[in-house]
Amino acid sequence: MDRSDWAQVDKVRFFGVGSGLFVGCTAFLYPLFAIKTQAQIGGFSIIGAAREISSRRGWRGFWRGLPTVLYAEIPVQTIYVVILEFSRQAAHHLGRLAGLSDVQQASLGGAVSGACAALSTQIISVPADVISQRQVVASGARLGSLAAAKAVVNVHGVGGLYRGLPLSCLQFVPASTLWWTSYGTLRIKVWDVLPNSCEVVAGVGAGLITASATQPIDIVRTRMQTLDGQRHHAVWHDAWRIATELIRHEGPAGLFRGLGARAVHSACWGTTLVNLYEHLR
């Protein structure tokens, strides 16, 4: 999309209807996030994590922490899309000036815009991740968003809400870059074979590629952000300790615990998001 296309988009429809649809998609797929988190923290298999949530918290346990995520969803998606569009336009313009092919322009635009968009949202999404993950794995009665936030602040200070921020940037910036680069490239490649399904195929493919490539960072970040009752060291010190403990106890496969649920979530979310995104704009 060039600058004139974006200028002609009905912003009220795009952000109003789009935000509602994105929130609905997040709520629908949230149980996969809960299962992934439980598997990574408790050392369960995917099925074992689902059984653990169901037996201890009932069916509502699969949506624990959802309100926290939804509070952040609208501002995060708004910032993400705006930065994504303008940075992609700039990258495409540079690509045309450099004489790049359509595939190369799509790859460059996806890489630059994905990185810029992901980086711009971390200030909001990291506290939401810290709080929602603690709510998912909390034992006993339901833990509200404010109660979870207060528990973190009381023990670790306000900085505890941003625990793992460098790892989040290290995960989500390359992940967003890889997702949009893969999607743009796959969409063009698949168009010649399946023109009516290219967005779906490209979205699923990009989701699976991204989830697999960033899974080791995701499990280390998730465990770091749910640390409690332990003294926090420098973020890289804790990250290294968590990674080495996982490998020592479970082997390299431990770094990929929860990948199944995360891969399905990433593929479904990415495919739904990009189809809504393309349709609404």
PDB file of C-alpha atoms in Angstrom:
ATOM      1  CA  MET A   1       0.000   0.000   0.000  1.00  0.00           C
ATOM      2  CA  ASP A   2       1.406   3.402  -0.874  1.00  0.00           C
ATOM      3  CA  ARG A   3       0.880   6.623   1.053  1.00  0.00           C
ATOM      4  CA  SER A   4      -2.217   7.645  -0.961  1.00  0.00           C
ATOM      5  CA  ASP A   5      -3.885   4.303  -0.172  1.00  0.00           C
ATOM      6  CA  TRP A   6      -3.328   4.750   3.558  1.00  0.00           C
ATOM      7  CA  ALA A   7      -4.606   8.325   3.387  1.00  0.00           C
ATOM      8  CA  GLN A   8      -7.854   7.084   1.818  1.00  0.00           C
ATOM      9  CA  VAL A   9      -8.526   4.424   4.457  1.00  0.00           C
ATOM     10  CA  ASP A  10     -11.587   5.040   6.650  1.00  0.00           C
ATOM     11  CA  LYS A  11      -9.743   5.337   9.979  1.00  0.00           C
ATOM     12  CA  VAL A  12     -12.926   5.139  12.079  1.00  0.00           C
ATOM     13  CA  ARG A  13     -13.869   1.841  10.449  1.00  0.00           C
ATOM     14  CA  PHE A  14     -10.313   0.567  10.412  1.00  0.00           C
ATOM     15  CA  PHE A  15      -9.534   1.236  14.065  1.00  0.00           C
ATOM     16  CA  GLY A  16     -13.084   0.969  15.436  1.00  0.00           C
ATOM     17  CA  VAL A  17     -14.258  -2.219  13.771  1.00  0.00           C
ATOM     18  CA  GLY A  18     -10.705  -3.558  13.568  1.00  0.00           C
ATOM     19  CA  SER A  19     -10.072  -3.149  17.284  1.00  0.00           C
ATOM     20  CA  GLY A  20     -13.255  -5.038  18.102  1.00  0.00           C
ATOM     21  CA  LEU A  21     -12.346  -7.872  15.760  1.00  0.00           C
ATOM     22  CA  PHE A  22      -8.780  -8.047  17.067  1.00  0.00           C
ATOM     23  CA  VAL A  23     -10.070  -8.195  20.647  1.00  0.00           C
ATOM     24  CA  GLY A  24     -12.479 -10.983  19.711  1.00  0.00           C
ATOM     25  CA  CYS A  25      -9.693 -12.929  18.019  1.00  0.00           C
ATOM     26  CA  THR A  26      -7.462 -12.511  21.068  1.00  0.00           C
ATOM     27  CA  ALA A  27     -10.196 -13.794  23.400  1.00  0.00           C
ATOM     28  CA  PHE A  28     -10.949 -16.780  21.157  1.00  0.00           C
ATOM     29  CA  LEU A  29      -7.307 -17.877  20.949  1.00  0.00           C
ATOM     30  CA  TYR A  30      -6.353 -17.000  24.548  1.00  0.00           C
ATOM     31  CA  PRO A  31      -6.647 -20.599  25.882  1.00  0.00           C
ATOM     32  CA  LEU A  32      -3.683 -21.535  23.679  1.00  0.00           C
ATOM     33  CA  PHE A  33      -1.647 -18.782  25.351  1.00  0.00           C
ATOM     34  CA  ALA A  34      -2.709 -20.064  28.792  1.00  0.00           C
ATOM     35  CA  ILE A  35      -1.766 -23.652  27.897  1.00  0.00           C
ATOM     36  CA  LYS A  36       1.583 -22.544  26.482  1.00  0.00           C
ATOM     37  CA  THR A  37       2.375 -20.532  29.605  1.00  0.00           C
ATOM     38  CA  GLN A  38       1.381 -23.360  31.977  1.00  0.00           C
ATOM     39  CA  ALA A  39       3.496 -25.828  29.989  1.00  0.00           C
ATOM     40  CA  GLN A  40       6.554 -23.571  30.073  1.00  0.00           C
ATOM     41  CA  ILE A  41       6.310 -22.722  33.766  1.00  0.00           C
ATOM     42  CA  GLY A  42       5.194 -26.096  35.147  1.00  0.00           C
ATOM     43  CA  GLY A  43       7.183 -28.364  32.848  1.00  0.00           C
ATOM     44  CA  PHE A  44       4.051 -30.020  31.469  1.00  0.00           C
ATOM     45  CA  SER A  45       3.307 -31.379  28.040  1.00  0.00           C
ATOM     46  CA  ILE A  46       0.618 -29.534  26.076  1.00  0.00           C
ATOM     47  CA  ILE A  47      -2.060 -32.030  27.119  1.00  0.00           C
ATOM     48  CA  GLY A  48      -0.726 -32.105  30.667  1.00  0.00           C
ATOM     49  CA  ALA A  49      -0.868 -28.310  30.887  1.00  0.00           C
ATOM     50  CA  ALA A  50      -4.481 -28.293  29.666  1.00  0.00           C
ATOM     51  CA  ARG A  51      -5.415 -30.921  32.260  1.00  0.00           C
ATOM     52  CA  GLU A  52      -3.609 -28.985  34.997  1.00  0.00           C
ATOM     53  CA  ILE A  53      -5.527 -25.808  34.211  1.00  0.00           C
ATOM     54  CA  SER A  54      -8.850 -27.638  33.938  1.00  0.00           C
ATOM     55  CA  SER A  55      -8.447 -29.664  37.149  1.00  0.00           C
ATOM     56  CA  ARG A  56      -7.201 -26.819  39.328  1.00  0.00           C
ATOM     57  CA  ARG A  57      -9.162 -23.851  37.995  1.00  0.00           C
ATOM     58  CA  GLY A  58     -12.004 -25.218  35.884  1.00  0.00           C
ATOM     59  CA  TRP A  59     -12.825 -24.067  32.372  1.00  0.00           C
ATOM     60  CA  ARG A  60     -12.522 -20.421  33.401  1.00  0.00           C
ATOM     61  CA  GLY A  61      -8.855 -21.020  34.089  1.00  0.00           C
ATOM     62  CA  PHE A  62      -8.217 -21.036  30.346  1.00  0.00           C
ATOM     63  CA  TRP A  63      -9.150 -17.347  30.265  1.00  0.00           C
ATOM     64  CA  ARG A  64      -7.302 -16.219  33.393  1.00  0.00           C
ATOM     65  CA  GLY A  65      -5.432 -13.010  32.666  1.00  0.00           C
ATOM     66  CA  LEU A  66      -7.475 -12.219  29.558  1.00  0.00           C
ATOM     67  CA  PRO A  67      -8.806  -8.845  30.835  1.00  0.00           C
ATOM     68  CA  THR A  68      -5.220  -7.679  31.405  1.00  0.00           C
ATOM     69  CA  VAL A  69      -4.300  -8.545  27.829  1.00  0.00           C
ATOM     70  CA  LEU A  70      -7.444  -6.900  26.457  1.00  0.00           C
ATOM     71  CA  TYR A  71      -6.753  -3.650  28.347  1.00  0.00           C
ATOM     72  CA  ALA A  72      -3.514  -3.389  26.396  1.00  0.00           C
ATOM     73  CA  GLU A  73      -4.811  -4.741  23.088  1.00  0.00           C
ATOM     74  CA  ILE A  74      -6.402  -1.592  21.633  1.00  0.00           C
ATOM     75  CA  PRO A  75      -3.515   0.848  22.260  1.00  0.00           C
ATOM     76  CA  VAL A  76      -0.960  -1.787  21.257  1.00  0.00           C
ATOM     77  CA  GLN A  77      -2.723  -2.635  17.993  1.00  0.00           C
ATOM     78  CA  THR A  78      -3.279   1.036  17.161  1.00  0.00           C
ATOM     79  CA  ILE A  79       0.382   1.923  17.660  1.00  0.00           C
ATOM     80  CA  TYR A  80       1.522  -1.233  15.901  1.00  0.00           C
ATOM     81  CA  VAL A  81      -0.553  -0.684  12.758  1.00  0.00           C
ATOM     82  CA  VAL A  82       0.280   3.026  12.404  1.00  0.00           C
ATOM     83  CA  ILE A  83       4.028   2.439  12.763  1.00  0.00           C
ATOM     84  CA  LEU A  84       3.786  -0.627  10.517  1.00  0.00           C
ATOM     85  CA  GLU A  85       2.135   1.304   7.684  1.00  0.00           C
ATOM     86  CA  PHE A  86       4.380   4.351   7.666  1.00  0.00           C
ATOM     87  CA  SER A  87       7.633   2.414   8.070  1.00  0.00           C
ATOM     88  CA  ARG A  88       6.593  -0.048   5.344  1.00  0.00           C
ATOM     89  CA  GLN A  89       5.807   2.811   2.951  1.00  0.00           C
ATOM     90  CA  ALA A  90       9.226   4.319   3.615  1.00  0.00           C
ATOM     91  CA  ALA A  91      10.956   0.956   3.095  1.00  0.00           C
ATOM     92  CA  HIS A  92       9.069   0.298  -0.154  1.00  0.00           C
ATOM     93  CA  HIS A  93      10.006   3.752  -1.418  1.00  0.00           C
ATOM     94  CA  LEU A  94      13.678   3.085  -0.701  1.00  0.00           C
ATOM     95  CA  GLY A  95      13.378  -0.317  -2.346  1.00  0.00           C
ATOM     96  CA  ARG A  96      11.946   1.190  -5.527  1.00  0.00           C
ATOM     97  CA  LEU A  97      14.703   3.794  -5.616  1.00  0.00           C
ATOM     98  CA  ALA A  98      17.260   0.997  -5.246  1.00  0.00           C
ATOM     99  CA  GLY A  99      15.684  -0.912  -8.140  1.00  0.00           C
ATOM    100  CA  LEU A 100      14.697  -3.959  -6.068  1.00  0.00           C
ATOM    101  CA  SER A 101      12.306  -6.602  -7.401  1.00  0.00           C
ATOM    102  CA  ASP A 102       8.767  -7.014  -6.010  1.00  0.00           C
ATOM    103  CA  VAL A 103       9.854  -9.938  -3.841  1.00  0.00           C
ATOM    104  CA  GLN A 104      12.858  -8.009  -2.525  1.00  0.00           C
ATOM    105  CA  GLN A 105      10.684  -4.952  -1.825  1.00  0.00           C
ATOM    106  CA  ALA A 106       8.184  -7.139   0.051  1.00  0.00           C
ATOM    107  CA  SER A 107      10.982  -8.674   2.120  1.00  0.00           C
ATOM    108  CA  LEU A 108      12.585  -5.313   2.879  1.00  0.00           C
ATOM    109  CA  GLY A 109       9.241  -3.695   3.723  1.00  0.00           C
ATOM    110  CA  GLY A 110       8.277  -6.573   5.992  1.00  0.00           C
ATOM    111  CA  ALA A 111      11.608  -6.589   7.808  1.00  0.00           C
ATOM    112  CA  VAL A 112      11.779  -2.846   8.450  1.00  0.00           C
ATOM    113  CA  SER A 113       8.103  -2.287   9.281  1.00  0.00           C
ATOM    114  CA  GLY A 114       7.833  -5.401  11.454  1.00  0.00           C
ATOM    115  CA  ALA A 115      10.855  -4.411  13.536  1.00  0.00           C
ATOM    116  CA  CYS A 116       9.733  -0.798  14.002  1.00  0.00           C
ATOM    117  CA  ALA A 117       6.149  -1.763  14.877  1.00  0.00           C
ATOM    118  CA  ALA A 118       7.153  -4.412  17.429  1.00  0.00           C
ATOM    119  CA  LEU A 119       9.699  -2.180  19.135  1.00  0.00           C
ATOM    120  CA  SER A 120       7.188   0.668  19.493  1.00  0.00           C
ATOM    121  CA  THR A 121       4.679  -1.442  21.466  1.00  0.00           C
ATOM    122  CA  GLN A 122       6.931  -3.038  24.088  1.00  0.00           C
ATOM    123  CA  ILE A 123       6.418  -0.275  26.669  1.00  0.00           C
ATOM    124  CA  ILE A 124       2.751  -1.356  26.937  1.00  0.00           C
ATOM    125  CA  SER A 125       2.871  -5.057  26.127  1.00  0.00           C
ATOM    126  CA  VAL A 126       5.639  -6.084  28.563  1.00  0.00           C
ATOM    127  CA  PRO A 127       3.725  -5.129  31.765  1.00  0.00           C
ATOM    128  CA  ALA A 128       0.628  -6.821  30.329  1.00  0.00           C
ATOM    129  CA  ASP A 129       2.660  -9.990  29.717  1.00  0.00           C
ATOM    130  CA  VAL A 130       4.174  -9.953  33.206  1.00  0.00           C
ATOM    131  CA  ILE A 131       0.771  -9.566  34.881  1.00  0.00           C
ATOM    132  CA  SER A 132      -1.238 -11.949  32.662  1.00  0.00           C
ATOM    133  CA  GLN A 133       1.359 -14.745  32.903  1.00  0.00           C
ATOM    134  CA  ARG A 134       1.291 -14.539  36.692  1.00  0.00           C
ATOM    135  CA  GLN A 135      -2.490 -14.715  36.621  1.00  0.00           C
ATOM    136  CA  VAL A 136      -2.407 -17.820  34.422  1.00  0.00           C
ATOM    137  CA  VAL A 137      -0.117 -19.805  36.736  1.00  0.00           C
ATOM    138  CA  ALA A 138      -1.415 -18.439  40.075  1.00  0.00           C
ATOM    139  CA  SER A 139      -2.648 -21.170  42.393  1.00  0.00           C
ATOM    140  CA  GLY A 140      -5.789 -20.901  44.446  1.00  0.00           C
ATOM    141  CA  ALA A 141      -8.404 -18.194  44.016  1.00  0.00           C
ATOM    142  CA  ARG A 142      -8.557 -15.990  40.952  1.00  0.00           C
ATOM    143  CA  LEU A 143      -5.866 -13.288  40.953  1.00  0.00           C
ATOM    144  CA  GLY A 144      -7.112  -9.946  39.624  1.00  0.00           C
ATOM    145  CA  SER A 145      -5.076  -7.643  37.399  1.00  0.00           C
ATOM    146  CA  LEU A 146      -4.533  -4.984  40.075  1.00  0.00           C
ATOM    147  CA  ALA A 147      -3.699  -7.579  42.728  1.00  0.00           C
ATOM    148  CA  ALA A 148      -1.135  -9.199  40.426  1.00  0.00           C
ATOM    149  CA  ALA A 149       0.396  -5.816  39.583  1.00  0.00           C
ATOM    150  CA  LYS A 150       0.578  -4.839  43.278  1.00  0.00           C
ATOM    151  CA  ALA A 151       2.220  -8.160  44.141  1.00  0.00           C
ATOM    152  CA  VAL A 152       4.938  -7.534  41.576  1.00  0.00           C
ATOM    153  CA  VAL A 153       5.490  -3.909  42.631  1.00  0.00           C
ATOM    154  CA  ASN A 154       5.552  -4.759  46.359  1.00  0.00           C
ATOM    155  CA  VAL A 155       8.311  -7.328  45.870  1.00  0.00           C
ATOM    156  CA  HIS A 156      10.315  -5.961  42.955  1.00  0.00           C
ATOM    157  CA  GLY A 157       9.291  -2.319  42.615  1.00  0.00           C
ATOM    158  CA  VAL A 158       7.819  -0.713  39.503  1.00  0.00           C
ATOM    159  CA  GLY A 159      10.751  -2.080  37.502  1.00  0.00           C
ATOM    160  CA  GLY A 160       9.362  -5.569  38.118  1.00  0.00           C
ATOM    161  CA  LEU A 161       6.579  -4.805  35.638  1.00  0.00           C
ATOM    162  CA  TYR A 162       9.255  -4.449  32.972  1.00  0.00           C
ATOM    163  CA  ARG A 163      11.165  -7.557  33.961  1.00  0.00           C
ATOM    164  CA  GLY A 164      12.555  -9.158  30.836  1.00  0.00           C
ATOM    165  CA  LEU A 165      12.118  -6.054  28.656  1.00  0.00           C
ATOM    166  CA  PRO A 166      15.443  -6.625  26.836  1.00  0.00           C
ATOM    167  CA  LEU A 167      14.453 -10.239  26.171  1.00  0.00           C
ATOM    168  CA  SER A 168      11.021  -9.129  24.961  1.00  0.00           C
ATOM    169  CA  CYS A 169      12.677  -6.773  22.500  1.00  0.00           C
ATOM    170  CA  LEU A 170      15.109  -9.515  21.503  1.00  0.00           C
ATOM    171  CA  GLN A 171      12.174 -11.852  20.893  1.00  0.00           C
ATOM    172  CA  PHE A 172       9.392  -9.727  19.446  1.00  0.00           C
ATOM    173  CA  VAL A 173      11.382  -7.373  17.234  1.00  0.00           C
ATOM    174  CA  PRO A 174      13.059 -10.216  15.276  1.00  0.00           C
ATOM    175  CA  ALA A 175       9.794 -12.211  15.457  1.00  0.00           C
ATOM    176  CA  SER A 176       7.771  -9.394  13.922  1.00  0.00           C
ATOM    177  CA  THR A 177      10.498  -8.820  11.351  1.00  0.00           C
ATOM    178  CA  LEU A 178      10.578 -12.522  10.473  1.00  0.00           C
ATOM    179  CA  TRP A 179       6.774 -12.806  10.385  1.00  0.00           C
ATOM    180  CA  TRP A 180       6.193  -9.927   7.959  1.00  0.00           C
ATOM    181  CA  THR A 181       9.221 -10.836   5.855  1.00  0.00           C
ATOM    182  CA  SER A 182       8.042 -14.461   5.590  1.00  0.00           C
ATOM    183  CA  TYR A 183       4.463 -13.420   4.951  1.00  0.00           C
ATOM    184  CA  GLY A 184       5.364 -10.946   2.201  1.00  0.00           C
ATOM    185  CA  THR A 185       7.650 -13.415   0.472  1.00  0.00           C
ATOM    186  CA  LEU A 186       5.299 -16.416   0.789  1.00  0.00           C
ATOM    187  CA  ARG A 187       2.295 -14.384  -0.361  1.00  0.00           C
ATOM    188  CA  ILE A 188       3.996 -13.504  -3.643  1.00  0.00           C
ATOM    189  CA  LYS A 189       5.334 -17.055  -4.137  1.00  0.00           C
ATOM    190  CA  VAL A 190       1.960 -18.704  -3.398  1.00  0.00           C
ATOM    191  CA  TRP A 191      -0.032 -16.240  -5.506  1.00  0.00           C
ATOM    192  CA  ASP A 192       0.837 -18.049  -8.749  1.00  0.00           C
ATOM    193  CA  VAL A 193      -0.374 -21.392  -7.371  1.00  0.00           C
ATOM    194  CA  LEU A 194      -3.244 -20.503  -4.998  1.00  0.00           C
ATOM    195  CA  PRO A 195      -4.311 -16.915  -5.712  1.00  0.00           C
ATOM    196  CA  ASN A 196      -7.530 -17.204  -3.680  1.00  0.00           C
ATOM    197  CA  SER A 197      -5.809 -18.631  -0.611  1.00  0.00           C
ATOM    198  CA  CYS A 198      -2.422 -16.919  -0.684  1.00  0.00           C
ATOM    199  CA  GLU A 199      -3.060 -14.819   2.477  1.00  0.00           C
ATOM    200  CA  VAL A 200      -4.133 -17.876   4.488  1.00  0.00           C
ATOM    201  CA  VAL A 201      -1.227 -20.055   3.349  1.00  0.00           C
ATOM    202  CA  ALA A 202       1.296 -17.253   3.823  1.00  0.00           C
ATOM    203  CA  GLY A 203      -0.103 -16.414   7.281  1.00  0.00           C
ATOM    204  CA  VAL A 204       0.047 -20.011   8.500  1.00  0.00           C
ATOM    205  CA  GLY A 205       3.541 -20.465   7.109  1.00  0.00           C
ATOM    206  CA  ALA A 206       4.828 -17.234   8.615  1.00  0.00           C
ATOM    207  CA  GLY A 207       3.308 -18.109  11.999  1.00  0.00           C
ATOM    208  CA  LEU A 208       4.894 -21.555  12.120  1.00  0.00           C
ATOM    209  CA  ILE A 209       8.294 -20.254  11.031  1.00  0.00           C
ATOM    210  CA  THR A 210       8.272 -17.421  13.564  1.00  0.00           C
ATOM    211  CA  ALA A 211       7.073 -19.524  16.511  1.00  0.00           C
ATOM    212  CA  SER A 212       9.708 -22.205  15.892  1.00  0.00           C
ATOM    213  CA  ALA A 213      12.556 -19.722  15.474  1.00  0.00           C
ATOM    214  CA  THR A 214      11.813 -17.720  18.630  1.00  0.00           C
ATOM    215  CA  GLN A 215      10.618 -20.478  20.983  1.00  0.00           C
ATOM    216  CA  PRO A 216      13.830 -20.749  23.088  1.00  0.00           C
ATOM    217  CA  ILE A 217      13.752 -17.014  23.840  1.00  0.00           C
ATOM    218  CA  ASP A 218      10.019 -17.193  24.629  1.00  0.00           C
ATOM    219  CA  ILE A 219      10.337 -19.882  27.290  1.00  0.00           C
ATOM    220  CA  VAL A 220      13.282 -18.118  28.971  1.00  0.00           C
ATOM    221  CA  ARG A 221      11.415 -14.790  28.943  1.00  0.00           C
ATOM    222  CA  THR A 222       8.219 -16.372  30.293  1.00  0.00           C
ATOM    223  CA  ARG A 223      10.030 -18.045  33.176  1.00  0.00           C
ATOM    224  CA  MET A 224      11.953 -14.882  33.976  1.00  0.00           C
ATOM    225  CA  GLN A 225       8.805 -12.752  34.088  1.00  0.00           C
ATOM    226  CA  THR A 226       7.094 -15.149  36.503  1.00  0.00           C
ATOM    227  CA  LEU A 227      10.016 -15.431  38.921  1.00  0.00           C
ATOM    228  CA  ASP A 228       8.808 -14.843  42.458  1.00  0.00           C
ATOM    229  CA  GLY A 229      10.464 -15.003  45.823  1.00  0.00           C
ATOM    230  CA  GLN A 230      13.882 -14.889  44.183  1.00  0.00           C
ATOM    231  CA  ARG A 231      16.405 -12.111  44.012  1.00  0.00           C
ATOM    232  CA  HIS A 232      16.576 -10.721  40.496  1.00  0.00           C
ATOM    233  CA  HIS A 233      20.042 -10.321  39.055  1.00  0.00           C
ATOM    234  CA  ALA A 234      20.977  -8.629  35.817  1.00  0.00           C
ATOM    235  CA  VAL A 235      18.567  -9.727  33.098  1.00  0.00           C
ATOM    236  CA  TRP A 236      21.216 -11.570  31.083  1.00  0.00           C
ATOM    237  CA  HIS A 237      22.457 -13.351  34.217  1.00  0.00           C
ATOM    238  CA  ASP A 238      18.958 -14.650  34.965  1.00  0.00           C
ATOM    239  CA  ALA A 239      18.359 -15.526  31.315  1.00  0.00           C
ATOM    240  CA  TRP A 240      21.544 -17.581  31.150  1.00  0.00           C
ATOM    241  CA  ARG A 241      20.760 -19.332  34.437  1.00  0.00           C
ATOM    242  CA  ILE A 242      17.221 -20.244  33.306  1.00  0.00           C
ATOM    243  CA  ALA A 243      18.447 -21.526  29.935  1.00  0.00           C
ATOM    244  CA  THR A 244      21.242 -23.637  31.443  1.00  0.00           C
ATOM    245  CA  GLU A 245      18.883 -25.114  34.070  1.00  0.00           C
ATOM    246  CA  LEU A 246      16.393 -26.074  31.369  1.00  0.00           C
ATOM    247  CA  ILE A 247      19.075 -27.758  29.286  1.00  0.00           C
ATOM    248  CA  ARG A 248      20.587 -29.525  32.315  1.00  0.00           C
ATOM    249  CA  HIS A 249      17.240 -30.941  33.499  1.00  0.00           C
ATOM    250  CA  GLU A 250      15.418 -31.528  30.214  1.00  0.00           C
ATOM    251  CA  GLY A 251      18.059 -31.353  27.499  1.00  0.00           C
ATOM    252  CA  PRO A 252      17.856 -29.004  24.515  1.00  0.00           C
ATOM    253  CA  ALA A 253      14.227 -30.106  23.993  1.00  0.00           C
ATOM    254  CA  GLY A 254      13.349 -28.184  27.170  1.00  0.00           C
ATOM    255  CA  LEU A 255      13.870 -24.927  25.303  1.00  0.00           C
ATOM    256  CA  PHE A 256      11.019 -25.921  22.985  1.00  0.00           C
ATOM    257  CA  ARG A 257       8.478 -26.856  25.660  1.00  0.00           C
ATOM    258  CA  GLY A 258       5.074 -25.406  24.792  1.00  0.00           C
ATOM    259  CA  LEU A 259       5.965 -25.008  21.110  1.00  0.00           C
ATOM    260  CA  GLY A 260       2.894 -26.904  19.893  1.00  0.00           C
ATOM    261  CA  ALA A 261       0.372 -24.571  21.501  1.00  0.00           C
ATOM    262  CA  ARG A 262       2.419 -21.508  20.630  1.00  0.00           C
ATOM    263  CA  ALA A 263       2.833 -22.558  16.992  1.00  0.00           C
ATOM    264  CA  VAL A 264      -0.913 -23.137  16.594  1.00  0.00           C
ATOM    265  CA  HIS A 265      -1.656 -19.827  18.328  1.00  0.00           C
ATOM    266  CA  SER A 266       0.852 -17.977  16.161  1.00  0.00           C
ATOM    267  CA  ALA A 267      -0.428 -19.531  12.928  1.00  0.00           C
ATOM    268  CA  CYS A 268      -4.112 -18.944  13.753  1.00  0.00           C
ATOM    269  CA  TRP A 269      -3.578 -15.457  15.150  1.00  0.00           C
ATOM    270  CA  GLY A 270      -1.315 -14.367  12.320  1.00  0.00           C
ATOM    271  CA  THR A 271      -3.641 -15.709   9.629  1.00  0.00           C
ATOM    272  CA  THR A 272      -6.737 -14.130  11.195  1.00  0.00           C
ATOM    273  CA  LEU A 273      -4.981 -10.835  11.903  1.00  0.00           C
ATOM    274  CA  VAL A 274      -3.561 -10.386   8.430  1.00  0.00           C
ATOM    275  CA  ASN A 275      -6.855 -11.278   6.704  1.00  0.00           C
ATOM    276  CA  LEU A 276      -8.757  -8.792   8.876  1.00  0.00           C
ATOM    277  CA  TYR A 277      -6.001  -6.267   8.314  1.00  0.00           C
ATOM    278  CA  GLU A 278      -6.030  -6.647   4.529  1.00  0.00           C
ATOM    279  CA  HIS A 279      -9.843  -6.599   4.404  1.00  0.00           C
ATOM    280  CA  LEU A 280     -10.339  -3.550   6.628  1.00  0.00           C
ATOM    281  CA  ARG A 281      -7.704  -1.396   5.019  1.00  0.00           C
TER     282      ARG A 281
END
